GROMACS .gro file of C-alpha atoms in nm:
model
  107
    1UNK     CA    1  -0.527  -1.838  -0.736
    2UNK     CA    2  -0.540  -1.646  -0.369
    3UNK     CA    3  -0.730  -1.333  -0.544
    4UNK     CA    4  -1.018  -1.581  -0.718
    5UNK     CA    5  -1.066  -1.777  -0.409
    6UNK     CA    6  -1.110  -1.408  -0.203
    7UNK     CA    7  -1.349  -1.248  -0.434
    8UNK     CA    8  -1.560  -1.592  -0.439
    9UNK     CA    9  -1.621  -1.584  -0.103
   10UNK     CA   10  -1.674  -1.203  -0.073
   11UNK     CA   11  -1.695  -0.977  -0.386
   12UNK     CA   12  -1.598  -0.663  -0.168
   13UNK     CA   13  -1.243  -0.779  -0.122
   14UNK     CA   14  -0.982  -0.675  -0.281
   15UNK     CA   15  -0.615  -0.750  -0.337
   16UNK     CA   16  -0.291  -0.578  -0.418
   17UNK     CA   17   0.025  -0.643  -0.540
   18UNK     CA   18   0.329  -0.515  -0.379
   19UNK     CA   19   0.610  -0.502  -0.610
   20UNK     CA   20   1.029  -0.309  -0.540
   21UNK     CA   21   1.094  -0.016  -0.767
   22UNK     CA   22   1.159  -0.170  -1.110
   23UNK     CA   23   0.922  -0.420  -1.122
   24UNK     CA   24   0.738  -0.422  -1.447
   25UNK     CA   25   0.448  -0.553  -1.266
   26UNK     CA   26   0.389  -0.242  -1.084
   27UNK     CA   27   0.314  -0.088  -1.398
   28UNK     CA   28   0.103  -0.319  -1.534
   29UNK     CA   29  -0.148  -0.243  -1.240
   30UNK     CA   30  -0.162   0.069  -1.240
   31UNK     CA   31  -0.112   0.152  -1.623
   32UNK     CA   32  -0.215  -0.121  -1.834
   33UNK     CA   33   0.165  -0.137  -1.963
   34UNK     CA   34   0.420  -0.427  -1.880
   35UNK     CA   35   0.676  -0.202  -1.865
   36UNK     CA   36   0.924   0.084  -1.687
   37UNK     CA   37   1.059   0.405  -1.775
   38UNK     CA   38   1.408   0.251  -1.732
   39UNK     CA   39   1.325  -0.002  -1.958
   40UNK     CA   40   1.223   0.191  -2.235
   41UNK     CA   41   1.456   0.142  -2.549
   42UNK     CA   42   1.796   0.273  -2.569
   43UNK     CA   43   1.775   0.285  -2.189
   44UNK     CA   44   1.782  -0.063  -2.043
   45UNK     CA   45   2.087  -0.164  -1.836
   46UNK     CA   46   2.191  -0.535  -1.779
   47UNK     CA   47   2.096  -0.545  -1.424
   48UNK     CA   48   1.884  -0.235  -1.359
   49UNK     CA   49   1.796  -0.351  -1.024
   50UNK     CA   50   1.915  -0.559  -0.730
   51UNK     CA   51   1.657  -0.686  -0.506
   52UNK     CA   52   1.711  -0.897  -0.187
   53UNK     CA   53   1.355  -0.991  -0.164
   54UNK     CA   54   1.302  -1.366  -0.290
   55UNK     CA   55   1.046  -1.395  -0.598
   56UNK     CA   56   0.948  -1.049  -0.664
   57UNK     CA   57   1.025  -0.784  -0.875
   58UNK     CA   58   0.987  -0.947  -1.216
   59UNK     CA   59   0.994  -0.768  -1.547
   60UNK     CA   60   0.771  -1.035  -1.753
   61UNK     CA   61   0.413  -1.111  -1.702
   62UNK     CA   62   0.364  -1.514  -1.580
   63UNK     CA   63   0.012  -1.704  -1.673
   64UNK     CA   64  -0.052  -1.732  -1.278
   65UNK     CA   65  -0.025  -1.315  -1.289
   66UNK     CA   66  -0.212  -1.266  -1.572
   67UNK     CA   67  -0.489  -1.476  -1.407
   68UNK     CA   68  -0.501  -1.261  -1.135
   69UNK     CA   69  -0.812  -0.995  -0.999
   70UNK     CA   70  -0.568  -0.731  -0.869
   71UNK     CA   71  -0.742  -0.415  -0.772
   72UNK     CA   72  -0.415  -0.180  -0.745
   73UNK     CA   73  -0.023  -0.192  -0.636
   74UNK     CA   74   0.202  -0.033  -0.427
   75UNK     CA   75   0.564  -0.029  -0.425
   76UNK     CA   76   0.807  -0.161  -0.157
   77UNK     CA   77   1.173  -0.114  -0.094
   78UNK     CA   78   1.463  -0.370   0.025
   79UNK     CA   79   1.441  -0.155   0.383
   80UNK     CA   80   1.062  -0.196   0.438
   81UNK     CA   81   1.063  -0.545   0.422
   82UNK     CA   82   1.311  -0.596   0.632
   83UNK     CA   83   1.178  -0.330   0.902
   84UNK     CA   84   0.845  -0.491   0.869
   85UNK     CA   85   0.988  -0.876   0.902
   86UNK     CA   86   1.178  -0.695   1.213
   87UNK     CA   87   0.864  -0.577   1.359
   88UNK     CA   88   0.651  -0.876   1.282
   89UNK     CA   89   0.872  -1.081   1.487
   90UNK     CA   90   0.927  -0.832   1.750
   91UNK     CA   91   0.544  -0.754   1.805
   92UNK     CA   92   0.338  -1.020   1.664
   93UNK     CA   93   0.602  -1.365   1.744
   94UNK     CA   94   0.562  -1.413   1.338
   95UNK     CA   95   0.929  -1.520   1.206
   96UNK     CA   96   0.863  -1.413   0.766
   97UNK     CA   97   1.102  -1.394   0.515
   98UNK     CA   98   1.106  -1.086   0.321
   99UNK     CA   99   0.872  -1.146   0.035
  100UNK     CA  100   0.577  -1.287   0.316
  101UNK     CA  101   0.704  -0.902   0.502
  102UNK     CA  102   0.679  -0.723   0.160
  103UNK     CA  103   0.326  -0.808   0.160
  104UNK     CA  104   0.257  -0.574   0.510
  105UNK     CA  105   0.426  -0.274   0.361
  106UNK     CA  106   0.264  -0.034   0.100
  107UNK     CA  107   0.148   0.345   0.073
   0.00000   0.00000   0.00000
């Protein structure tokens, strides 16, 4: 994938997920564990979360992930994708959706 390809042509380089509050995926990052508090057992609700951002936010760990050199993750909300696909349009001329915005947001 993207973070294989990087690192080949420059070790130095690293790459990070951004992920919405929920996301399992977060938390396997940053502590080894493919899951949330909220989804601990006795304490899971049938839709925990509600996401407008396309393709993120998934609570199961894919091959393609699992593949994948990430060095660390932030999380990212609804707002600050859409802020930052706001502002990419309005200062840069670049028209994203909001998983392509999610990706310029972070701590």
């Amino acid at each position: 994938g993207v973070s294989h390809f990087f690192k080949s042509q420059d070790p130095s380089v690293q790459v990070y997920l951004v992920d919405p509050p929920g996301s399992s995926l977060f938390n396997k990052v940053v502590r080894g564990v493919l899951y949330t508090r909220e989804e601990a057992e006795g304490k899971r609700l049938k839709n925990p979360f509600d996401t407008i951002t396309e393709g993120i936010g998934l609570n199961r760990l894919t091959w393609n992930f699992d593949q994948a050199l990430v060095d660390g993750a932030f999380k990212g909300t609804d707002r600050e994708a859409v802020e930052m696909a706001a502002y990419l349009i309005r200062n840069d001329g670049l028209f994203l959706g909001s998983s392509a915005a999610m990706n310029c947001v972070g701590d």
